[in-house]
Amino acid sequence: MATRSVAGQMFLLQVLIVLLLVVAAVITLLVQARSDRFQAARDRSLAAAEAFAHAPGLVATLAGPDPSAVLQPLTEAARKEGGVDFIVVTNRNGLRYTHPKPELIGKHFIGNIGPSQAGRITIESVHGPLGEEVQAVVPVTDSHGNVVGLVSSGIKVSAVSSAFDRQLPVVLGAGAIALALATGGTALVTRRLRRQTHGLGPTEMTRMYEHHDAVLHAVREGVVIVSGDGRVLLANDEARRLLDLAPDVEGRDVAELGLDPRMAQLLGSRRVATDEVIPFGDRLLAVNNRPTDRGGGPPGSVATLRDSTDLQALAGKAEVARGRLRLLYDASVAIGTSLDVRRTAEELTQVAAPRFTDYATVDLAEPVLRGEEPQAVGTEAPELRRVALTGVTDDHPLYRAGELHRFAAPTPQATGFVSGQPVLVPDLGANAGWRTQDPERTQEILDYGFHSLITVPLKARGVLMGIANFWRTRQSGPFEEDDLSLAEELAARAAVCIDNARRYTREHAMAVTLQHSLLPRGLPEQSALDMAYRYLPAQAGVGGDWFDVIPLPGTRVALVVGDVVGHGLHAAATMGRLRTAVQNFSSLDLPPEEVLGHLDELVGRIDQEAAEAGGETGIAGATCLYAIYDPVSGTCSLARAGHPLPALVRPDGTVEFPELPAGPPLGLGGLPFETVELSLLEGSRLVLYTDGLIEDRTRDIDVGLDILSRTLAGPGRTPQETCDAVLGALLPARQSDDIALLVARTRILEADRIAEWELPSDPAVVAGARADVTRQLTEWGLVEAVFTSELILSELITNAIRHAAGPIRVRLLRDRSLICEVSDTSSTSPHLRYAAAEDEGGRGLFLVAQLADRWGTRYTPDGKVIWAEQPLA
């Protein structure tokens, strides 16, 4: 195997690595073996010395007349049994009593005995009479802990065996196996390389590469090879020239070369392309591209490039046409995305500048912005407001957006607006009519660099709404006749969209006006509840949500919240009809379930009329919640027709949703409605709302109710603060449905403002009742109302005695007005009428109607109540 080949060089490298590993392993084993020997020698020496030092009778022998004679045979026997080289016993000063060499008995011990004399064990490595040894010195102590002698044991390190001799053959064998594997692997790699290179050696391959490189850079066709990860592997000289590539282009990502996006996308895409013409600078390049992995090669692509500049003129015209088509396509997508007049005008200017013009402006007649049709065009242009302006910079002298101006008759803008035809001004400096508008401003415009103008009237469906102006500065060439048709097309598309937005603005304004006219303009005066409300119409269109606060006799107040399904004028009109019906039904002083019953019948009749008329839309669905709060008793009666449950916030801040029977939505018919009566403490908050508050496209109704509950929790908030907190937590980013929110905090009429009496059905009690009323009104400081009240109550009590049976109750309420109530057990309602001259009755109610501001009758489960209100001075 030749060492000059890649395989031979790899084989030598592998042999060198194996040898280095074997040497490192041997050295490691030697170091480890030496360490193991020293440790073993230390342990055996210490064990032998400690065993002999603690032998029974040693202390007594050391104190005897001849310790050597007794201890020498004992230490030799222990030395042989313990496998150590020596065991030496000395006195406290280190004179030997025993030694394997008897001639050394009586001489000083070789080693450090200082620590042992102090009672500690000493282990050290020394060069003694027997060679390099590890010896341990252990003190011998008497019963009082005094050191009376020393025992030392040692062993030569060389005498301790290690695992080095056993592991060395394993290491050498592993090295031999590794060499064998390296040799076999190198042989396999050499065989594969020869097969892949077709038997060519390094020299032949080098020569072939040099020839290939010379040919590649000599051809007059650019070649670019790109890897699978989009990096340039090779670019010949012609490719560098055509694409203006840097000398160090190899290895860089195609996306980082600053190429034209189409060229960069093609080179990095591995897409098959044949003679695809791509503009690059002032050249037209015909590009062929093929992937390199179709035959099992590495991933990537090879592209060739040819200069086709001869086709540049034709391609330039085609590109201009393609650019205009692309601009028109973008305009069809970008203009008219909303039904807002100003936004549509801005979209036109943003599409035109800077791709077609340097600056684009749109001026519209004032009625168009309000959704109205502008007046017919006369001999001069009307006042126009600039609603949109887009340009390359913002320091221009043109009219700014929002400014109101009138173009003079000779100007191109006025000429185009009056005639309805576009006007092209190739050279503004040579146009005298344009200068008549404002000589100073026009001169500033010329000095700024504006030199060409196209003005196009915005006309759709025969309605002339404004003009669009396209301006070019010195940085761009003047407008030509071909540009005029493109400007007309852009303006025509925008005009249709602006007219659609104008019509929508008109219809939306009409719907919003109708909706606002049908909703309450404010809250009526009453003392039963502290009120706050919010009404937020949907961002698109108007809906049918409504609310109402209706004062009722006896200081009571009715609260209503309803929702008509759908949007638009039909929903708003239906909402107005239902709200009016609720007010009329409330004037009859009916309980909540009867009000909803009558409302349900009304919706059914409306749907039936729509079906009989044919083509008209019925009510798709309507819900309502009706509540009556009585501040005298502190009770609230509620009924609902398919409406969300109200929220009740107790004075301590706890929140609950009272369980009210749902009832069917209005118009279904066939099922009765049920009323639930709640007892409310003063300061409780009743929260009524429509489903737009708690439900939208991105939030489920249960999630909305949970957020509402957490937001309402806590005492001490006013109704206004409650409304703000609820809307802050639940108002969606884009509101798709109306939201009606009504918050009422309860009050209780003070006991000293209420007076009640129960009277028997006897005419004799009328005089006493008048006296009681007079006394009560005097206590209240209402002396001026005594006479009128006596007359009213006398007539009402007399009627009750005459036409009803059972006890009679009289109640006076002092609120914003003085309310007199007489209740009996009869369900017959009196009627106001003119009494004839011969009639004995019929004049009492006429008198009551003349003396009171208002009077009426309401029915109770036990009978009826006739009431009359008087103003307080």
PDB file of N, CA and C in Angstrom, residues 357-433:
ATOM      1  N   THR A 357     -46.240  56.724  -9.133  1.00  0.00           N
ATOM      2  CA  THR A 357     -46.015  58.163  -9.029  1.00  0.00           C
ATOM      3  C   THR A 357     -45.283  58.443  -7.735  1.00  0.00           C
ATOM      4  N   ASP A 358     -44.657  59.630  -7.665  1.00  0.00           N
ATOM      5  CA  ASP A 358     -43.939  59.997  -6.437  1.00  0.00           C
ATOM      6  C   ASP A 358     -44.895  60.452  -5.349  1.00  0.00           C
ATOM      7  N   TYR A 359     -45.948  61.157  -5.731  1.00  0.00           N
ATOM      8  CA  TYR A 359     -46.949  61.632  -4.774  1.00  0.00           C
ATOM      9  C   TYR A 359     -48.326  61.393  -5.379  1.00  0.00           C
ATOM     10  N   ALA A 360     -49.276  60.999  -4.518  1.00  0.00           N
ATOM     11  CA  ALA A 360     -50.656  60.817  -4.950  1.00  0.00           C
ATOM     12  C   ALA A 360     -51.570  61.465  -3.922  1.00  0.00           C
ATOM     13  N   THR A 361     -52.571  62.209  -4.422  1.00  0.00           N
ATOM     14  CA  THR A 361     -53.518  62.880  -3.527  1.00  0.00           C
ATOM     15  C   THR A 361     -54.928  62.590  -4.001  1.00  0.00           C
ATOM     16  N   VAL A 362     -55.894  62.658  -3.066  1.00  0.00           N
ATOM     17  CA  VAL A 362     -57.312  62.489  -3.370  1.00  0.00           C
ATOM     18  C   VAL A 362     -58.061  63.615  -2.690  1.00  0.00           C
ATOM     19  N   ASP A 363     -58.871  64.357  -3.472  1.00  0.00           N
ATOM     20  CA  ASP A 363     -59.705  65.444  -2.963  1.00  0.00           C
ATOM     21  C   ASP A 363     -61.165  65.074  -3.230  1.00  0.00           C
ATOM     22  N   LEU A 364     -62.013  65.179  -2.190  1.00  0.00           N
ATOM     23  CA  LEU A 364     -63.423  64.807  -2.303  1.00  0.00           C
ATOM     24  C   LEU A 364     -64.307  65.962  -1.882  1.00  0.00           C
ATOM     25  N   ALA A 365     -65.509  66.006  -2.465  1.00  0.00           N
ATOM     26  CA  ALA A 365     -66.498  66.998  -2.063  1.00  0.00           C
ATOM     27  C   ALA A 365     -66.994  66.693  -0.654  1.00  0.00           C
ATOM     28  N   GLU A 366     -67.316  67.745   0.095  1.00  0.00           N
ATOM     29  CA  GLU A 366     -67.730  67.582   1.483  1.00  0.00           C
ATOM     30  C   GLU A 366     -68.932  66.664   1.645  1.00  0.00           C
ATOM     31  N   PRO A 367     -69.989  66.753   0.794  1.00  0.00           N
ATOM     32  CA  PRO A 367     -71.133  65.844   0.992  1.00  0.00           C
ATOM     33  C   PRO A 367     -70.753  64.373   0.888  1.00  0.00           C
ATOM     34  N   VAL A 368     -69.734  64.044   0.116  1.00  0.00           N
ATOM     35  CA  VAL A 368     -69.337  62.636  -0.032  1.00  0.00           C
ATOM     36  C   VAL A 368     -68.873  62.075   1.300  1.00  0.00           C
ATOM     37  N   LEU A 369     -68.165  62.887   2.071  1.00  0.00           N
ATOM     38  CA  LEU A 369     -67.665  62.420   3.372  1.00  0.00           C
ATOM     39  C   LEU A 369     -68.810  62.152   4.347  1.00  0.00           C
ATOM     40  N   ARG A 370     -69.955  62.802   4.120  1.00  0.00           N
ATOM     41  CA  ARG A 370     -71.123  62.581   4.992  1.00  0.00           C
ATOM     42  C   ARG A 370     -72.039  61.504   4.448  1.00  0.00           C
ATOM     43  N   GLY A 371     -71.662  60.922   3.300  1.00  0.00           N
ATOM     44  CA  GLY A 371     -72.489  59.888   2.697  1.00  0.00           C
ATOM     45  C   GLY A 371     -73.534  60.429   1.757  1.00  0.00           C
ATOM     46  N   GLU A 372     -73.507  61.720   1.479  1.00  0.00           N
ATOM     47  CA  GLU A 372     -74.516  62.322   0.624  1.00  0.00           C
ATOM     48  C   GLU A 372     -73.982  62.437  -0.806  1.00  0.00           C
ATOM     49  N   GLU A 373     -74.893  62.699  -1.724  1.00  0.00           N
ATOM     50  CA  GLU A 373     -74.484  62.928  -3.102  1.00  0.00           C
ATOM     51  C   GLU A 373     -74.128  64.398  -3.280  1.00  0.00           C
ATOM     52  N   PRO A 374     -72.977  64.687  -3.931  1.00  0.00           N
ATOM     53  CA  PRO A 374     -72.607  66.093  -4.144  1.00  0.00           C
ATOM     54  C   PRO A 374     -73.551  66.755  -5.133  1.00  0.00           C
ATOM     55  N   GLN A 375     -73.560  68.065  -5.088  1.00  0.00           N
ATOM     56  CA  GLN A 375     -74.423  68.808  -6.001  1.00  0.00           C
ATOM     57  C   GLN A 375     -73.910  68.674  -7.433  1.00  0.00           C
ATOM     58  N   ALA A 376     -74.796  68.945  -8.360  1.00  0.00           N
ATOM     59  CA  ALA A 376     -74.419  68.862  -9.775  1.00  0.00           C
ATOM     60  C   ALA A 376     -73.297  69.841 -10.071  1.00  0.00           C
ATOM     61  N   VAL A 377     -72.398  69.439 -10.965  1.00  0.00           N
ATOM     62  CA  VAL A 377     -71.234  70.241 -11.289  1.00  0.00           C
ATOM     63  C   VAL A 377     -71.650  71.372 -12.217  1.00  0.00           C
ATOM     64  N   GLY A 378     -71.217  72.600 -11.877  1.00  0.00           N
ATOM     65  CA  GLY A 378     -71.493  73.741 -12.739  1.00  0.00           C
ATOM     66  C   GLY A 378     -70.296  74.072 -13.603  1.00  0.00           C
ATOM     67  N   THR A 379     -70.036  75.357 -13.710  1.00  0.00           N
ATOM     68  CA  THR A 379     -68.906  75.798 -14.541  1.00  0.00           C
ATOM     69  C   THR A 379     -67.611  75.869 -13.773  1.00  0.00           C
ATOM     70  N   GLU A 380     -67.660  75.700 -12.481  1.00  0.00           N
ATOM     71  CA  GLU A 380     -66.449  75.704 -11.669  1.00  0.00           C
ATOM     72  C   GLU A 380     -66.514  74.583 -10.641  1.00  0.00           C
ATOM     73  N   ALA A 381     -65.315  74.172 -10.204  1.00  0.00           N
ATOM     74  CA  ALA A 381     -65.234  73.067  -9.246  1.00  0.00           C
ATOM     75  C   ALA A 381     -65.685  73.531  -7.868  1.00  0.00           C
ATOM     76  N   PRO A 382     -66.383  72.706  -7.128  1.00  0.00           N
ATOM     77  CA  PRO A 382     -66.790  73.096  -5.771  1.00  0.00           C
ATOM     78  C   PRO A 382     -65.600  73.013  -4.811  1.00  0.00           C
ATOM     79  N   GLU A 383     -65.875  73.379  -3.565  1.00  0.00           N
ATOM     80  CA  GLU A 383     -64.837  73.216  -2.547  1.00  0.00           C
ATOM     81  C   GLU A 383     -64.597  71.725  -2.318  1.00  0.00           C
ATOM     82  N   LEU A 384     -63.343  71.356  -2.282  1.00  0.00           N
ATOM     83  CA  LEU A 384     -62.956  69.965  -2.066  1.00  0.00           C
ATOM     84  C   LEU A 384     -62.079  69.879  -0.831  1.00  0.00           C
ATOM     85  N   ARG A 385     -62.163  68.756  -0.162  1.00  0.00           N
ATOM     86  CA  ARG A 385     -61.298  68.521   1.000  1.00  0.00           C
ATOM     87  C   ARG A 385     -60.305  67.416   0.660  1.00  0.00           C
ATOM     88  N   ARG A 386     -59.047  67.688   0.959  1.00  0.00           N
ATOM     89  CA  ARG A 386     -58.017  66.672   0.719  1.00  0.00           C
ATOM     90  C   ARG A 386     -58.119  65.617   1.827  1.00  0.00           C
ATOM     91  N   VAL A 387     -58.428  64.406   1.435  1.00  0.00           N
ATOM     92  CA  VAL A 387     -58.646  63.344   2.414  1.00  0.00           C
ATOM     93  C   VAL A 387     -57.502  62.338   2.458  1.00  0.00           C
ATOM     94  N   ALA A 388     -56.627  62.337   1.452  1.00  0.00           N
ATOM     95  CA  ALA A 388     -55.529  61.360   1.454  1.00  0.00           C
ATOM     96  C   ALA A 388     -54.351  61.941   0.693  1.00  0.00           C
ATOM     97  N   LEU A 389     -53.148  61.666   1.204  1.00  0.00           N
ATOM     98  CA  LEU A 389     -51.908  62.088   0.548  1.00  0.00           C
ATOM     99  C   LEU A 389     -50.820  61.106   0.925  1.00  0.00           C
ATOM    100  N   THR A 390     -50.144  60.569  -0.082  1.00  0.00           N
ATOM    101  CA  THR A 390     -49.027  59.653   0.150  1.00  0.00           C
ATOM    102  C   THR A 390     -47.884  60.065  -0.769  1.00  0.00           C
ATOM    103  N   GLY A 391     -46.679  60.155  -0.233  1.00  0.00           N
ATOM    104  CA  GLY A 391     -45.514  60.536  -1.028  1.00  0.00           C
ATOM    105  C   GLY A 391     -44.240  59.986  -0.445  1.00  0.00           C
ATOM    106  N   VAL A 392     -43.158  60.219  -1.170  1.00  0.00           N
ATOM    107  CA  VAL A 392     -41.873  59.654  -0.753  1.00  0.00           C
ATOM    108  C   VAL A 392     -41.318  60.381   0.459  1.00  0.00           C
ATOM    109  N   THR A 393     -41.619  61.677   0.632  1.00  0.00           N
ATOM    110  CA  THR A 393     -41.189  62.444   1.803  1.00  0.00           C
ATOM    111  C   THR A 393     -42.366  63.257   2.307  1.00  0.00           C
ATOM    112  N   ASP A 394     -42.181  63.899   3.456  1.00  0.00           N
ATOM    113  CA  ASP A 394     -43.287  64.638   4.065  1.00  0.00           C
ATOM    114  C   ASP A 394     -43.023  66.140   4.128  1.00  0.00           C
ATOM    115  N   ASP A 395     -41.953  66.616   3.486  1.00  0.00           N
ATOM    116  CA  ASP A 395     -41.632  68.041   3.540  1.00  0.00           C
ATOM    117  C   ASP A 395     -42.088  68.779   2.290  1.00  0.00           C
ATOM    118  N   HIS A 396     -43.107  68.313   1.616  1.00  0.00           N
ATOM    119  CA  HIS A 396     -43.565  68.859   0.347  1.00  0.00           C
ATOM    120  C   HIS A 396     -44.462  70.070   0.599  1.00  0.00           C
ATOM    121  N   PRO A 397     -44.668  70.916  -0.413  1.00  0.00           N
ATOM    122  CA  PRO A 397     -45.546  72.090  -0.259  1.00  0.00           C
ATOM    123  C   PRO A 397     -46.977  71.845  -0.723  1.00  0.00           C
ATOM    124  N   LEU A 398     -47.391  70.615  -0.993  1.00  0.00           N
ATOM    125  CA  LEU A 398     -48.751  70.336  -1.439  1.00  0.00           C
ATOM    126  C   LEU A 398     -49.745  70.572  -0.303  1.00  0.00           C
ATOM    127  N   TYR A 399     -51.034  70.741  -0.654  1.00  0.00           N
ATOM    128  CA  TYR A 399     -52.071  70.824   0.365  1.00  0.00           C
ATOM    129  C   TYR A 399     -52.017  69.573   1.236  1.00  0.00           C
ATOM    130  N   ARG A 400     -52.126  69.773   2.536  1.00  0.00           N
ATOM    131  CA  ARG A 400     -52.069  68.659   3.473  1.00  0.00           C
ATOM    132  C   ARG A 400     -53.438  68.000   3.595  1.00  0.00           C
ATOM    133  N   ALA A 401     -53.423  66.760   4.069  1.00  0.00           N
ATOM    134  CA  ALA A 401     -54.675  66.036   4.294  1.00  0.00           C
ATOM    135  C   ALA A 401     -55.513  66.770   5.334  1.00  0.00           C
ATOM    136  N   GLY A 402     -56.799  66.966   5.026  1.00  0.00           N
ATOM    137  CA  GLY A 402     -57.713  67.675   5.905  1.00  0.00           C
ATOM    138  C   GLY A 402     -57.974  69.108   5.478  1.00  0.00           C
ATOM    139  N   GLU A 403     -57.136  69.678   4.604  1.00  0.00           N
ATOM    140  CA  GLU A 403     -57.322  71.063   4.171  1.00  0.00           C
ATOM    141  C   GLU A 403     -58.468  71.157   3.169  1.00  0.00           C
ATOM    142  N   LEU A 404     -59.202  72.279   3.252  1.00  0.00           N
ATOM    143  CA  LEU A 404     -60.308  72.552   2.343  1.00  0.00           C
ATOM    144  C   LEU A 404     -59.847  73.606   1.334  1.00  0.00           C
ATOM    145  N   HIS A 405     -60.098  73.365   0.053  1.00  0.00           N
ATOM    146  CA  HIS A 405     -59.628  74.288  -0.984  1.00  0.00           C
ATOM    147  C   HIS A 405     -60.575  74.222  -2.184  1.00  0.00           C
ATOM    148  N   ARG A 406     -60.453  75.232  -3.043  1.00  0.00           N
ATOM    149  CA  ARG A 406     -61.225  75.276  -4.279  1.00  0.00           C
ATOM    150  C   ARG A 406     -60.250  75.574  -5.422  1.00  0.00           C
ATOM    151  N   PHE A 407     -60.210  74.676  -6.417  1.00  0.00           N
ATOM    152  CA  PHE A 407     -59.306  74.872  -7.541  1.00  0.00           C
ATOM    153  C   PHE A 407     -59.879  75.921  -8.492  1.00  0.00           C
ATOM    154  N   ALA A 408     -59.009  76.820  -8.929  1.00  0.00           N
ATOM    155  CA  ALA A 408     -59.422  77.864  -9.869  1.00  0.00           C
ATOM    156  C   ALA A 408     -59.792  77.241 -11.212  1.00  0.00           C
ATOM    157  N   ALA A 409     -60.648  77.946 -11.961  1.00  0.00           N
ATOM    158  CA  ALA A 409     -61.195  77.382 -13.207  1.00  0.00           C
ATOM    159  C   ALA A 409     -60.140  76.985 -14.225  1.00  0.00           C
ATOM    160  N   PRO A 410     -59.033  77.780 -14.424  1.00  0.00           N
ATOM    161  CA  PRO A 410     -58.083  77.375 -15.469  1.00  0.00           C
ATOM    162  C   PRO A 410     -57.179  76.213 -15.082  1.00  0.00           C
ATOM    163  N   THR A 411     -57.182  75.780 -13.819  1.00  0.00           N
ATOM    164  CA  THR A 411     -56.252  74.738 -13.397  1.00  0.00           C
ATOM    165  C   THR A 411     -56.639  73.386 -13.998  1.00  0.00           C
ATOM    166  N   PRO A 412     -55.666  72.490 -14.186  1.00  0.00           N
ATOM    167  CA  PRO A 412     -56.006  71.152 -14.697  1.00  0.00           C
ATOM    168  C   PRO A 412     -56.995  70.418 -13.795  1.00  0.00           C
ATOM    169  N   GLN A 413     -56.892  70.635 -12.466  1.00  0.00           N
ATOM    170  CA  GLN A 413     -57.811  69.942 -11.561  1.00  0.00           C
ATOM    171  C   GLN A 413     -59.253  70.383 -11.788  1.00  0.00           C
ATOM    172  N   ALA A 414     -59.461  71.707 -11.898  1.00  0.00           N
ATOM    173  CA  ALA A 414     -60.825  72.188 -12.128  1.00  0.00           C
ATOM    174  C   ALA A 414     -61.330  71.779 -13.504  1.00  0.00           C
ATOM    175  N   THR A 415     -60.432  71.844 -14.503  1.00  0.00           N
ATOM    176  CA  THR A 415     -60.839  71.447 -15.847  1.00  0.00           C
ATOM    177  C   THR A 415     -61.261  69.984 -15.884  1.00  0.00           C
ATOM    178  N   GLY A 416     -60.482  69.126 -15.255  1.00  0.00           N
ATOM    179  CA  GLY A 416     -60.822  67.711 -15.229  1.00  0.00           C
ATOM    180  C   GLY A 416     -62.080  67.426 -14.442  1.00  0.00           C
ATOM    181  N   PHE A 417     -62.275  68.146 -13.306  1.00  0.00           N
ATOM    182  CA  PHE A 417     -63.450  67.887 -12.483  1.00  0.00           C
ATOM    183  C   PHE A 417     -64.718  68.316 -13.208  1.00  0.00           C
ATOM    184  N   VAL A 418     -64.695  69.500 -13.850  1.00  0.00           N
ATOM    185  CA  VAL A 418     -65.895  70.002 -14.523  1.00  0.00           C
ATOM    186  C   VAL A 418     -66.217  69.166 -15.755  1.00  0.00           C
ATOM    187  N   SER A 419     -65.187  68.803 -16.522  1.00  0.00           N
ATOM    188  CA  SER A 419     -65.422  68.048 -17.755  1.00  0.00           C
ATOM    189  C   SER A 419     -65.623  66.569 -17.524  1.00  0.00           C
ATOM    190  N   GLY A 420     -65.149  66.065 -16.402  1.00  0.00           N
ATOM    191  CA  GLY A 420     -65.232  64.635 -16.142  1.00  0.00           C
ATOM    192  C   GLY A 420     -64.221  63.821 -16.915  1.00  0.00           C
ATOM    193  N   GLN A 421     -63.186  64.498 -17.486  1.00  0.00           N
ATOM    194  CA  GLN A 421     -62.173  63.822 -18.270  1.00  0.00           C
ATOM    195  C   GLN A 421     -60.798  64.000 -17.614  1.00  0.00           C
ATOM    196  N   PRO A 422     -59.914  62.992 -17.738  1.00  0.00           N
ATOM    197  CA  PRO A 422     -58.578  63.137 -17.160  1.00  0.00           C
ATOM    198  C   PRO A 422     -57.754  64.166 -17.924  1.00  0.00           C
ATOM    199  N   VAL A 423     -56.789  64.754 -17.217  1.00  0.00           N
ATOM    200  CA  VAL A 423     -55.920  65.772 -17.809  1.00  0.00           C
ATOM    201  C   VAL A 423     -54.477  65.402 -17.513  1.00  0.00           C
ATOM    202  N   LEU A 424     -53.644  65.401 -18.581  1.00  0.00           N
ATOM    203  CA  LEU A 424     -52.220  65.109 -18.457  1.00  0.00           C
ATOM    204  C   LEU A 424     -51.442  66.404 -18.650  1.00  0.00           C
ATOM    205  N   VAL A 425     -50.571  66.709 -17.679  1.00  0.00           N
ATOM    206  CA  VAL A 425     -49.697  67.889 -17.772  1.00  0.00           C
ATOM    207  C   VAL A 425     -48.257  67.376 -17.725  1.00  0.00           C
ATOM    208  N   PRO A 426     -47.606  67.198 -18.903  1.00  0.00           N
ATOM    209  CA  PRO A 426     -46.237  66.671 -18.877  1.00  0.00           C
ATOM    210  C   PRO A 426     -45.240  67.618 -18.207  1.00  0.00           C
ATOM    211  N   ASP A 427     -45.461  68.946 -18.381  1.00  0.00           N
ATOM    212  CA  ASP A 427     -44.512  69.921 -17.838  1.00  0.00           C
ATOM    213  C   ASP A 427     -45.303  70.976 -17.083  1.00  0.00           C
ATOM    214  N   LEU A 428     -45.253  70.934 -15.760  1.00  0.00           N
ATOM    215  CA  LEU A 428     -45.987  71.897 -14.944  1.00  0.00           C
ATOM    216  C   LEU A 428     -45.444  73.306 -15.116  1.00  0.00           C
ATOM    217  N   GLY A 429     -44.150  73.429 -15.315  1.00  0.00           N
ATOM    218  CA  GLY A 429     -43.566  74.761 -15.444  1.00  0.00           C
ATOM    219  C   GLY A 429     -44.074  75.510 -16.646  1.00  0.00           C
ATOM    220  N   ALA A 430     -44.479  74.800 -17.689  1.00  0.00           N
ATOM    221  CA  ALA A 430     -44.952  75.444 -18.909  1.00  0.00           C
ATOM    222  C   ALA A 430     -46.458  75.599 -18.935  1.00  0.00           C
ATOM    223  N   ASN A 431     -47.175  75.202 -17.889  1.00  0.00           N
ATOM    224  CA  ASN A 431     -48.637  75.261 -17.861  1.00  0.00           C
ATOM    225  C   ASN A 431     -49.060  76.520 -17.115  1.00  0.00           C
ATOM    226  N   ALA A 432     -49.565  77.504 -17.848  1.00  0.00           N
ATOM    227  CA  ALA A 432     -49.941  78.773 -17.229  1.00  0.00           C
ATOM    228  C   ALA A 432     -51.216  78.650 -16.412  1.00  0.00           C
ATOM    229  N   GLY A 433     -52.157  77.818 -16.848  1.00  0.00           N
ATOM    230  CA  GLY A 433     -53.412  77.684 -16.117  1.00  0.00           C
ATOM    231  C   GLY A 433     -53.210  77.120 -14.723  1.00  0.00           C
TER     232      GLY A 433
END
